[in-house]
mmCIF file of C-alpha atoms in Angstrom:
data_model
loop_
_atom_site.group_PDB
_atom_site.id
_atom_site.type_symbol
_atom_site.label_atom_id
_atom_site.label_comp_id
_atom_site.label_asym_id
_atom_site.label_seq_id
_atom_site.Cartn_x
_atom_site.Cartn_y
_atom_site.Cartn_z
ATOM 1 C CA MET A 1 41.739 79.503 151.867
ATOM 2 C CA LYS A 2 43.421 76.181 151.717
ATOM 3 C CA VAL A 3 46.575 77.563 150.212
ATOM 4 C CA GLU A 4 47.138 79.953 153.083
ATOM 5 C CA VAL A 5 46.717 77.304 155.716
ATOM 6 C CA SER A 6 49.177 74.951 154.094
ATOM 7 C CA TYR A 7 51.688 77.767 153.627
ATOM 8 C CA ARG A 8 51.361 78.741 157.266
ATOM 9 C CA LYS A 9 51.956 75.178 158.291
ATOM 10 C CA LYS A 10 55.026 75.045 156.102
ATOM 11 C CA LEU A 11 56.396 78.181 157.682
ATOM 12 C CA GLN A 12 55.815 76.806 161.129
ATOM 13 C CA GLN A 13 57.519 73.598 160.202
ATOM 14 C CA LEU A 14 60.452 75.480 158.760
ATOM 15 C CA LYS A 15 60.735 77.589 161.891
ATOM 16 C CA THR A 16 60.698 74.575 164.182
ATOM 17 C CA ARG A 17 63.276 72.881 162.023
ATOM 18 C CA GLU A 18 65.490 75.916 162.065
ATOM 19 C CA ILE A 19 65.275 76.126 165.825
ATOM 20 C CA LYS A 20 66.131 72.468 166.109
ATOM 21 C CA LYS A 21 69.054 72.901 163.764
ATOM 22 C CA GLN A 22 70.362 75.858 165.649
ATOM 23 C CA ALA A 23 70.060 73.991 168.905
ATOM 24 C CA LYS A 24 71.905 71.044 167.427
ATOM 25 C CA ASN A 25 74.608 73.258 166.051
ATOM 26 C CA LYS A 26 74.991 74.981 169.358
ATOM 27 C CA LEU A 27 75.339 71.694 171.144
ATOM 28 C CA GLU A 28 77.815 70.460 168.588
ATOM 29 C CA GLY A 29 79.764 73.642 168.839
ATOM 30 C CA LEU A 30 79.753 73.403 172.591
ATOM 31 C CA ASP A 31 80.818 69.812 172.438
ATOM 32 C CA SER A 32 83.691 70.664 170.181
ATOM 33 C CA GLU A 33 84.763 73.448 172.441
ATOM 34 C CA GLY A 34 84.537 71.215 175.478
ATOM 35 C CA ALA A 35 86.820 68.771 173.752
ATOM 36 C CA THR A 36 89.591 71.343 173.568
ATOM 37 C CA LEU A 37 89.874 71.400 177.314
ATOM 38 C CA GLN A 38 90.267 67.693 177.375
ATOM 39 C CA ARG A 39 92.810 67.907 174.690
ATOM 40 C CA THR A 40 95.004 70.245 176.581
ATOM 41 C CA THR A 41 95.550 67.545 179.146
ATOM 42 C CA GLU A 42 95.962 64.903 176.449
ATOM 43 C CA ASP A 43 98.132 67.129 174.340
ATOM 44 C CA ILE A 44 100.600 67.492 177.114
ATOM 45 C CA GLN A 45 100.728 63.725 177.074
ATOM 46 C CA ARG A 46 100.881 63.381 173.262
ATOM 47 C CA GLY A 47 102.987 66.393 172.622
ATOM 48 C CA LYS A 48 100.859 68.246 170.078
ATOM 49 C CA PRO A 49 100.163 71.857 170.789
ATOM 50 C CA LEU A 50 96.567 72.919 170.469
ATOM 51 C CA ASN A 51 95.501 76.412 169.802
ATOM 52 C CA PRO A 52 95.504 78.157 173.209
ATOM 53 C CA GLU A 53 92.661 80.422 172.106
ATOM 54 C CA LEU A 54 90.489 77.404 171.469
ATOM 55 C CA VAL A 55 91.344 76.049 174.867
ATOM 56 C CA GLU A 56 90.405 79.313 176.540
ATOM 57 C CA ALA A 57 87.159 79.446 174.604
ATOM 58 C CA ALA A 58 86.378 75.924 175.641
ATOM 59 C CA SER A 59 86.933 76.658 179.263
ATOM 60 C CA ALA A 60 84.765 79.752 179.056
ATOM 61 C CA VAL A 61 81.920 77.849 177.440
ATOM 62 C CA ALA A 62 82.190 75.064 179.990
ATOM 63 C CA SER A 63 81.976 77.535 182.791
ATOM 64 C CA SER A 64 78.955 79.217 181.226
ATOM 65 C CA LEU A 65 77.019 75.974 180.893
ATOM 66 C CA PRO A 66 74.988 74.760 183.848
ATOM 67 C CA LEU A 67 76.154 71.140 183.304
ATOM 68 C CA ASN A 68 79.142 69.412 184.873
ATOM 69 C CA LYS A 69 81.974 71.757 183.979
ATOM 70 C CA LYS A 70 84.810 69.353 184.016
ATOM 71 C CA GLN A 71 82.930 66.773 181.989
ATOM 72 C CA THR A 72 81.984 69.294 179.340
ATOM 73 C CA GLU A 73 85.496 70.555 179.198
ATOM 74 C CA SER A 74 86.864 67.098 178.646
ATOM 75 C CA GLU A 75 84.298 66.295 175.974
ATOM 76 C CA LEU A 76 85.002 69.474 174.078
ATOM 77 C CA LEU A 77 88.676 68.858 174.139
ATOM 78 C CA ALA A 78 88.188 65.304 172.908
ATOM 79 C CA GLN A 79 86.198 66.593 169.946
ATOM 80 C CA LEU A 80 88.833 69.114 169.047
ATOM 81 C CA ARG A 81 91.426 66.408 169.250
ATOM 82 C CA ARG A 82 89.484 64.291 166.797
ATOM 83 C CA HIS A 83 89.232 67.241 164.449
ATOM 84 C CA GLU A 84 92.957 67.691 164.555
ATOM 85 C CA GLU A 85 93.572 64.057 163.804
ATOM 86 C CA THR A 86 91.316 64.062 160.770
ATOM 87 C CA THR A 87 92.935 67.180 159.370
ATOM 88 C CA ASP A 88 96.347 65.600 159.793
ATOM 89 C CA LYS A 89 95.193 62.481 158.043
ATOM 90 C CA GLN A 90 93.832 64.461 155.128
ATOM 91 C CA LYS A 91 96.991 66.457 154.807
ATOM 92 C CA LYS A 92 99.052 63.264 154.653
ATOM 93 C CA GLY A 93 96.914 60.870 152.643
ATOM 94 C CA GLY A 94 93.655 61.784 151.006
ATOM 95 C CA THR A 95 91.244 59.609 152.868
ATOM 96 C CA VAL A 96 87.631 60.050 152.078
ATOM 97 C CA ASN A 97 85.948 61.714 154.970
ATOM 98 C CA LEU A 98 82.239 61.373 154.782
ATOM 99 C CA ARG A 99 81.848 64.555 156.753
ATOM 100 C CA ASN A 100 83.383 66.550 153.983
ATOM 101 C CA VAL A 101 81.210 64.797 151.468
ATOM 102 C CA ILE A 102 78.038 65.468 153.340
ATOM 103 C CA SER A 103 78.943 68.898 154.662
ATOM 104 C CA GLU A 104 78.219 70.503 151.336
ATOM 105 C CA MET A 105 74.960 68.720 150.878
ATOM 106 C CA ALA A 106 71.848 70.116 152.440
ATOM 107 C CA VAL A 107 69.083 67.789 153.446
ATOM 108 C CA GLN A 108 66.107 68.556 151.296
ATOM 109 C CA ARG A 109 62.898 68.047 153.129
ATOM 110 C CA GLN A 110 59.703 67.560 151.184
ATOM 111 C CA SER A 111 56.193 67.489 152.411
ATOM 112 C CA PRO A 112 54.428 64.194 151.741
ATOM 113 C CA SER A 113 52.173 65.848 149.160
ATOM 114 C CA GLN A 114 55.162 66.913 147.114
ATOM 115 C CA ARG A 115 56.620 63.417 147.394
ATOM 116 C CA GLY A 116 53.389 61.920 146.172
ATOM 117 C CA VAL A 117 53.339 64.273 143.200
ATOM 118 C CA ARG A 118 56.892 63.382 142.295
ATOM 119 C CA LEU A 119 56.247 59.642 142.479
ATOM 120 C CA SER A 120 53.150 59.894 140.363
ATOM 121 C CA SER A 121 54.974 61.944 137.776
ATOM 122 C CA ARG A 122 57.672 59.281 137.549
ATOM 123 C CA ILE A 123 55.421 56.283 137.122
ATOM 124 C CA SER A 124 52.871 57.320 134.566
ATOM 125 C CA LEU A 125 50.502 54.660 133.345
ATOM 126 C CA GLU A 126 49.236 56.758 130.483
ATOM 127 C CA LEU A 127 49.431 54.974 127.194
ATOM 128 C CA ASP A 128 50.338 56.611 123.941
ATOM 129 C CA GLU A 129 48.555 55.824 120.705
ATOM 130 C CA ASP A 130 51.109 53.142 119.962
ATOM 131 C CA GLY A 131 50.562 51.498 123.300
ATOM 132 C CA GLN A 132 53.841 52.719 124.776
ATOM 133 C CA ARG A 133 54.087 54.582 128.019
ATOM 134 C CA ILE A 134 54.563 58.298 128.026
ATOM 135 C CA LYS A 135 57.694 58.943 130.030
ATOM 136 C CA PRO A 136 57.777 62.268 131.807
ATOM 137 C CA GLU A 137 60.324 64.375 129.997
ATOM 138 C CA ARG A 138 63.451 64.618 132.039
ATOM 139 C CA SER A 139 65.194 67.926 132.012
ATOM 140 C CA PRO A 140 68.961 67.569 132.187
ATOM 141 C CA GLU A 141 69.925 66.581 135.657
ATOM 142 C CA SER A 142 72.221 69.500 136.236
ATOM 143 C CA SER A 143 69.340 71.905 135.984
ATOM 144 C CA ASP A 144 67.065 69.680 138.045
ATOM 145 C CA SER A 145 68.995 69.979 141.269
ATOM 146 C CA ARG A 146 69.692 73.490 142.253
ATOM 147 C CA ARG A 147 73.364 72.685 142.469
ATOM 148 C CA SER A 148 75.126 71.729 139.274
ATOM 149 C CA LEU A 149 77.239 68.618 139.122
ATOM 150 C CA ARG A 150 80.401 70.356 138.044
ATOM 151 C CA VAL A 151 80.657 72.820 140.889
ATOM 152 C CA GLY A 152 82.357 72.015 144.171
ATOM 153 C CA ARG A 153 85.415 70.377 145.679
ATOM 154 C CA ARG A 154 86.837 67.198 144.228
ATOM 155 C CA LEU A 155 85.946 64.355 146.552
ATOM 156 C CA ASN A 156 88.475 61.826 145.156
ATOM 157 C CA ILE A 157 86.033 58.990 145.452
ATOM 158 C CA PHE A 158 86.541 57.733 141.919
ATOM 159 C CA THR A 159 89.915 57.320 140.284
ATOM 160 C CA LYS A 160 90.297 58.435 136.728
ATOM 161 C CA ALA A 161 90.042 55.488 134.318
ATOM 162 C CA SER A 162 93.351 54.748 132.664
ATOM 163 C CA THR A 163 93.638 55.455 128.960
ATOM 164 C CA GLU A 164 95.853 52.434 128.406
ATOM 165 C CA THR A 165 92.977 50.196 127.349
ATOM 166 C CA GLU A 166 92.032 52.591 124.556
ATOM 167 C CA ASP A 167 95.574 52.638 123.225
ATOM 168 C CA ALA A 168 95.730 48.854 123.346
ATOM 169 C CA LEU A 169 92.636 48.623 121.175
ATOM 170 C CA GLU A 170 94.039 51.020 118.604
ATOM 171 C CA THR A 171 97.250 49.062 118.132
ATOM 172 C CA VAL A 172 95.364 45.888 117.053
ATOM 173 C CA SER A 173 95.631 45.441 113.308
ATOM 174 C CA SER A 174 92.705 44.812 111.009
ATOM 175 C CA PRO A 175 91.211 41.345 111.567
ATOM 176 C CA THR A 176 92.930 38.633 109.555
ATOM 177 C CA ILE A 177 91.157 35.955 107.597
ATOM 178 C CA TRP A 178 91.771 33.513 110.408
ATOM 179 C CA ASP A 179 90.085 35.843 112.849
ATOM 180 C CA LEU A 180 87.101 36.162 110.587
ATOM 181 C CA GLU A 181 86.878 32.414 110.171
ATOM 182 C CA PHE A 182 87.142 31.958 113.884
ATOM 183 C CA ALA A 183 84.376 34.474 114.447
ATOM 184 C CA LYS A 184 82.195 32.706 111.903
ATOM 185 C CA GLU A 185 82.872 29.376 113.574
ATOM 186 C CA ILE A 186 81.868 30.732 116.943
ATOM 187 C CA ALA A 187 78.701 32.228 115.508
ATOM 188 C CA ALA A 188 77.796 28.919 113.899
ATOM 189 C CA MET A 189 78.434 27.013 117.117
ATOM 190 C CA THR A 190 76.432 29.363 119.282
ATOM 191 C CA ALA A 191 73.509 29.597 116.904
ATOM 192 C CA GLN A 192 71.401 26.693 118.126
ATOM 193 C CA PRO A 193 68.436 25.570 116.067
ATOM 194 C CA PRO A 194 65.231 27.239 117.273
ATOM 195 C CA ARG A 195 63.535 25.343 120.054
ATOM 196 C CA ASN A 196 60.058 26.542 119.257
ATOM 197 C CA GLY A 197 58.033 28.577 116.823
ATOM 198 C CA PHE A 198 58.740 31.833 118.582
ATOM 199 C CA GLU A 199 62.472 31.473 118.223
ATOM 200 C CA GLU A 200 62.023 30.512 114.614
ATOM 201 C CA MET A 201 60.043 33.695 114.006
ATOM 202 C CA ILE A 202 62.713 35.724 115.801
ATOM 203 C CA GLN A 203 65.339 34.254 113.512
ATOM 204 C CA TRP A 204 63.255 35.027 110.455
ATOM 205 C CA THR A 205 62.757 38.610 111.595
ATOM 206 C CA LYS A 206 66.494 39.027 112.004
ATOM 207 C CA GLU A 207 67.121 37.654 108.545
ATOM 208 C CA GLY A 208 64.468 39.899 107.070
ATOM 209 C CA ILE A 209 62.085 37.189 105.917
ATOM 210 C CA LEU A 210 59.426 38.256 108.390
ATOM 211 C CA TRP A 211 58.340 41.833 108.792
ATOM 212 C CA GLU A 212 58.536 43.608 112.102
ATOM 213 C CA PHE A 213 55.261 44.086 113.927
ATOM 214 C CA PRO A 214 53.551 46.544 114.370
ATOM 215 C CA ILE A 215 54.088 47.001 110.667
ATOM 216 C CA ASP A 216 55.980 50.111 109.797
ATOM 217 C CA ASN A 217 54.893 51.296 106.373
ATOM 218 C CA GLU A 218 58.148 53.123 105.883
ATOM 219 C CA ALA A 219 60.466 50.238 106.711
ATOM 220 C CA GLY A 220 63.513 50.373 104.493
ATOM 221 C CA MET A 221 62.610 53.806 103.223
ATOM 222 C CA GLU A 222 64.998 56.448 104.421
ATOM 223 C CA ASP A 223 63.966 59.649 102.830
ATOM 224 C CA ASP A 224 65.724 62.354 104.771
ATOM 225 C CA ALA A 225 64.780 65.061 102.296
ATOM 226 C CA GLU A 226 62.316 67.751 103.247
ATOM 227 C CA PHE A 227 59.148 68.378 101.303
ATOM 228 C CA HIS A 228 60.514 71.511 99.674
ATOM 229 C CA GLU A 229 63.282 69.511 98.054
ATOM 230 C CA HIS A 230 60.673 67.366 96.378
ATOM 231 C CA ILE A 231 58.432 70.132 95.159
ATOM 232 C CA PHE A 232 60.614 73.107 94.312
ATOM 233 C CA LEU A 233 62.793 71.610 91.597
ATOM 234 C CA GLU A 234 63.248 74.763 89.535
ATOM 235 C CA LYS A 235 66.777 75.266 90.802
ATOM 236 C CA HIS A 236 67.810 72.179 88.826
ATOM 237 C CA LEU A 237 66.602 73.884 85.648
ATOM 238 C CA GLU A 238 69.382 76.435 85.633
ATOM 239 C CA ASP A 239 71.327 74.632 82.912
ATOM 240 C CA PHE A 240 68.481 74.717 80.450
ATOM 241 C CA PRO A 241 67.678 77.557 78.061
ATOM 242 C CA LYS A 242 65.179 79.988 79.462
ATOM 243 C CA GLN A 243 62.991 80.313 76.405
ATOM 244 C CA GLY A 244 61.736 77.894 73.880
ATOM 245 C CA PRO A 245 60.026 74.534 73.700
ATOM 246 C CA ILE A 246 62.677 72.726 75.728
ATOM 247 C CA ARG A 247 62.059 74.957 78.694
ATOM 248 C CA HIS A 248 58.345 74.426 78.349
ATOM 249 C CA PHE A 249 58.875 70.680 78.195
ATOM 250 C CA MET A 250 61.160 70.654 81.222
ATOM 251 C CA GLU A 251 58.751 72.702 83.261
ATOM 252 C CA LEU A 252 56.089 70.118 82.567
ATOM 253 C CA VAL A 253 58.526 67.399 83.604
ATOM 254 C CA ILE A 254 59.195 69.206 86.848
ATOM 255 C CA CYS A 255 55.514 69.683 87.485
ATOM 256 C CA GLY A 256 55.024 65.951 87.124
ATOM 257 C CA LEU A 257 57.975 65.108 89.352
ATOM 258 C CA SER A 258 56.813 67.388 92.107
ATOM 259 C CA LYS A 259 53.574 65.468 92.277
ATOM 260 C CA ASN A 260 55.300 62.090 92.368
ATOM 261 C CA PRO A 261 55.481 60.685 95.886
ATOM 262 C CA TYR A 262 57.179 57.459 94.917
ATOM 263 C CA LEU A 263 60.563 58.725 93.796
ATOM 264 C CA THR A 264 63.351 59.895 96.056
ATOM 265 C CA VAL A 265 64.922 63.295 95.559
ATOM 266 C CA LYS A 266 67.999 61.647 94.115
ATOM 267 C CA GLN A 267 65.999 59.833 91.513
ATOM 268 C CA LYS A 268 64.237 63.042 90.517
ATOM 269 C CA ILE A 269 67.519 64.866 90.122
ATOM 270 C CA GLU A 270 68.847 61.977 88.045
ATOM 271 C CA HIS A 271 65.798 62.219 85.833
ATOM 272 C CA ILE A 272 66.426 65.891 85.155
ATOM 273 C CA GLU A 273 70.141 65.275 84.620
ATOM 274 C CA TRP A 274 69.393 62.636 82.011
ATOM 275 C CA PHE A 275 67.289 65.091 80.047
ATOM 276 C CA HIS A 276 70.002 67.679 80.321
ATOM 277 C CA LYS A 277 72.560 65.246 78.938
ATOM 278 C CA TYR A 278 70.202 64.155 76.166
ATOM 279 C CA PHE A 279 69.545 67.680 75.009
ATOM 280 C CA GLU A 280 73.240 68.486 75.168
ATOM 281 C CA GLU A 281 73.948 65.654 72.784
ATOM 282 C CA LYS A 282 71.239 66.804 70.429
ATOM 283 C CA LYS A 283 72.375 70.426 70.482
ATOM 284 C CA GLU A 284 73.866 70.381 67.007
ATOM 285 C CA LEU A 285 70.703 68.900 65.621
ATOM 286 C CA LEU A 286 68.650 71.524 67.372
ATOM 287 C CA GLN A 287 70.787 74.357 66.068
ATOM 288 C CA GLU A 288 70.212 73.239 62.510
ATOM 289 C CA MET A 289 66.537 73.931 62.931
ATOM 290 C CA VAL B 1 70.743 31.518 85.153
ATOM 291 C CA LEU B 2 72.346 32.327 81.852
ATOM 292 C CA PRO B 3 74.640 29.861 80.088
ATOM 293 C CA SER B 4 78.209 30.590 81.152
ATOM 294 C CA PRO B 5 81.306 30.408 78.942
ATOM 295 C CA PHE B 6 82.666 27.473 80.993
ATOM 296 C CA THR B 7 81.669 23.990 79.945
ATOM 297 C CA ARG B 8 79.716 22.553 82.756
ATOM 298 C CA GLN B 9 76.375 21.029 83.118
ATOM 299 C CA VAL B 10 73.779 23.707 82.811
ATOM 300 C CA ARG B 11 70.952 22.811 85.073
ATOM 301 C CA GLY B 12 69.049 25.875 86.092
ATOM 302 C CA ARG B 13 66.136 26.195 88.366
ATOM 303 C CA TYR B 14 63.617 27.083 85.659
ATOM 304 C CA VAL B 15 61.055 24.679 84.347
ATOM 305 C CA ASP B 16 61.833 25.219 80.686
ATOM 306 C CA TRP B 17 63.696 27.494 78.294
ATOM 307 C CA ARG B 18 60.649 29.607 77.625
ATOM 308 C CA MET B 19 60.525 30.451 81.281
ATOM 309 C CA LEU B 20 64.196 31.331 81.164
ATOM 310 C CA ARG B 21 63.660 33.651 78.202
ATOM 311 C CA ASP B 22 60.778 35.268 80.056
ATOM 312 C CA VAL B 23 63.070 35.822 83.021
ATOM 313 C CA LYS B 24 65.656 37.449 80.741
ATOM 314 C CA ARG B 25 63.013 39.736 79.306
ATOM 315 C CA ARG B 26 61.890 40.812 82.731
ATOM 316 C CA ARG B 27 65.434 41.607 83.773
ATOM 317 C CA LEU B 28 66.131 43.698 80.701
ATOM 318 C CA ALA B 29 62.816 45.470 80.973
ATOM 319 C CA TYR B 30 63.702 46.449 84.546
ATOM 320 C CA GLU B 31 67.099 47.746 83.450
ATOM 321 C CA TYR B 32 65.836 49.845 80.564
ATOM 322 C CA ALA B 33 62.599 50.963 82.178
ATOM 323 C CA ASP B 34 63.806 54.467 83.081
ATOM 324 C CA GLU B 35 65.363 55.128 79.705
ATOM 325 C CA ARG B 36 62.324 53.918 77.831
ATOM 326 C CA LEU B 37 60.105 56.127 79.951
ATOM 327 C CA ARG B 38 62.192 59.194 79.261
ATOM 328 C CA ILE B 39 62.516 58.612 75.529
ATOM 329 C CA ASN B 40 58.810 57.998 75.300
ATOM 330 C CA ALA B 41 58.186 61.236 77.158
ATOM 331 C CA ILE B 42 60.070 63.009 74.384
ATOM 332 C CA ARG B 43 58.218 61.124 71.693
ATOM 333 C CA LYS B 44 54.666 61.527 72.934
ATOM 334 C CA ASN B 45 54.840 65.284 72.950
ATOM 335 C CA THR B 46 53.231 68.166 71.202
ATOM 336 C CA ILE B 47 55.696 70.777 72.385
ATOM 337 C CA LEU B 48 59.051 69.557 71.149
ATOM 338 C CA PRO B 49 59.902 69.787 67.449
ATOM 339 C CA LYS B 50 59.098 66.826 65.292
ATOM 340 C CA GLU B 51 62.664 66.264 64.209
ATOM 341 C CA LEU B 52 63.646 65.631 67.771
ATOM 342 C CA GLN B 53 60.816 63.196 68.147
ATOM 343 C CA GLU B 54 61.872 61.303 65.073
ATOM 344 C CA VAL B 55 65.360 60.983 66.437
ATOM 345 C CA ALA B 56 63.892 59.674 69.664
ATOM 346 C CA ASP B 57 61.866 57.142 67.687
ATOM 347 C CA LYS B 58 64.996 55.773 66.136
ATOM 348 C CA GLU B 59 66.727 55.643 69.478
ATOM 349 C CA ILE B 60 64.058 53.636 71.140
ATOM 350 C CA ALA B 61 63.967 51.230 68.216
ATOM 351 C CA ASN B 62 67.675 50.669 68.711
ATOM 352 C CA LEU B 63 67.233 49.452 72.249
ATOM 353 C CA PRO B 64 67.298 45.655 72.709
ATOM 354 C CA ARG B 65 64.082 44.065 71.748
ATOM 355 C CA ASP B 66 63.720 42.193 75.017
ATOM 356 C CA SER B 67 63.777 45.434 76.972
ATOM 357 C CA CYS B 68 60.195 46.334 76.208
ATOM 358 C CA PRO B 69 57.726 45.273 78.877
ATOM 359 C CA VAL B 70 55.124 44.232 76.361
ATOM 360 C CA ARG B 71 57.032 41.048 75.626
ATOM 361 C CA ILE B 72 56.685 39.793 79.181
ATOM 362 C CA ARG B 73 54.207 37.004 79.605
ATOM 363 C CA ASN B 74 52.836 36.168 83.034
ATOM 364 C CA ARG B 75 53.540 32.475 83.059
ATOM 365 C CA CYS B 76 52.733 29.995 85.765
ATOM 366 C CA VAL B 77 55.537 29.920 88.247
ATOM 367 C CA LEU B 78 55.526 26.175 88.714
ATOM 368 C CA THR B 79 54.607 24.788 85.320
ATOM 369 C CA SER B 80 55.427 27.701 82.970
ATOM 370 C CA ARG B 81 51.975 27.515 81.463
ATOM 371 C CA PRO B 82 51.304 30.727 79.509
ATOM 372 C CA ARG B 83 47.544 30.611 79.681
ATOM 373 C CA GLY B 84 45.060 30.243 82.496
ATOM 374 C CA VAL B 85 47.295 31.931 85.052
ATOM 375 C CA LYS B 86 45.710 33.746 87.958
ATOM 376 C CA ARG B 87 47.665 36.895 88.684
ATOM 377 C CA ARG B 88 47.290 36.918 92.442
ATOM 378 C CA TRP B 89 48.906 33.544 92.888
ATOM 379 C CA ARG B 90 51.015 33.414 89.716
ATOM 380 C CA LEU B 91 49.823 29.851 89.271
ATOM 381 C CA SER B 92 48.048 28.147 86.441
ATOM 382 C CA ARG B 93 44.525 26.996 87.045
ATOM 383 C CA ILE B 94 45.491 23.344 87.248
ATOM 384 C CA VAL B 95 48.191 23.819 89.868
ATOM 385 C CA PHE B 96 45.922 26.150 91.788
ATOM 386 C CA ARG B 97 43.195 23.568 91.884
ATOM 387 C CA HIS B 98 45.638 20.917 92.980
ATOM 388 C CA PHE B 99 46.850 22.922 95.932
ATOM 389 C CA ALA B 100 43.444 24.198 96.913
ATOM 390 C CA ASP B 101 42.013 20.698 97.057
ATOM 391 C CA HIS B 102 44.846 19.553 99.278
ATOM 392 C CA ALA B 103 44.173 22.568 101.558
ATOM 393 C CA GLU B 104 47.572 24.068 100.832
ATOM 394 C CA MET B 105 46.216 27.447 99.750
ATOM 395 C CA SER B 106 45.617 29.722 102.669
ATOM 396 C CA GLY B 107 42.127 31.111 102.793
ATOM 397 C CA ILE B 108 40.840 29.225 99.760
ATOM 398 C CA GLN B 109 37.699 27.204 100.091
ATOM 399 C CA ARG B 110 35.437 25.461 97.627
ATOM 400 C CA ALA B 111 32.632 27.762 96.633
ATOM 401 C CA MET B 112 29.204 26.717 97.664
ATOM 402 C CA TRP B 113 26.221 29.019 97.728
#
């Protein structure tokens, strides 16, 4: 099966990569240990004591390797020396060491097929009914990468933005008449007459003379109410008597309102309120009968 | 454009006074439209008692006379002519013909078949 073959290949690739990594790490480790030996000689010159255990380890490693012992020793010691210097620097200042930044990150290797899939998912040329592209839905980025953004050491790359600017804005008083006039003047100066028909149409659209295309049938209509608020209006009938002709009349009114798509919920409630007020005023008259 | 209490030259943008009165009627009709609808709903009813309907009759008669929509006349917008007005263009037949012949009416052509 195709799936098995590809999986086998992946495993093989992973294994080779791991071996390479281990080899690299070993070499790096050896190099660092070799540097310690060098450092011992340099340390005596510079006067900084290195860990004697490290030095012994370095010498042991150098002896075990088949390469030039003295050279390896010196290299390892040099590396250790560099390590020491960087740690000192960090303790004093807070310099950004790229090694620390990258040490936590693992290189993610993708097979070319996966890369192709990702690219194609990003750039989708599918068109919606409106003629706008369907963007692939992006899950929040923290869940996308396996590591979240909030976990880990502070890298001190960015300094926190000062809050002084916000305070400065708050202390400004409300704009005076002169400020408003000035703003109007600027707007009048910058508003050049339209150079061509397109700019004229843009201006008209902004003013509201021209509709926006594609025409939105519900432009200007902001009915946030749900359908049940339009249809189930019986809860507004609580103030009315439960028996009698008035109730019958009001139920008919509500039936009519529920079928009316042109009024907003507010208008319907106002309608019912008006009737309530009207019948309240005529209460004495009604009680005579 | 209603005459103001201050003494100044009253020059409105309406062709004549009849047009102005028609404008006033339209405005009042818009204002009282809801109330008239509701009072009429009480009047034209077989459920509510007749006394109530009579009271409603009197109430609606008390509303300003210009508030009823029946008094609105669809006049020509440019000449205020009360008759011969086509609804779609709100123009009298004479003005319409004038514009159509000068090709100032979009989509209008002389009929020929």
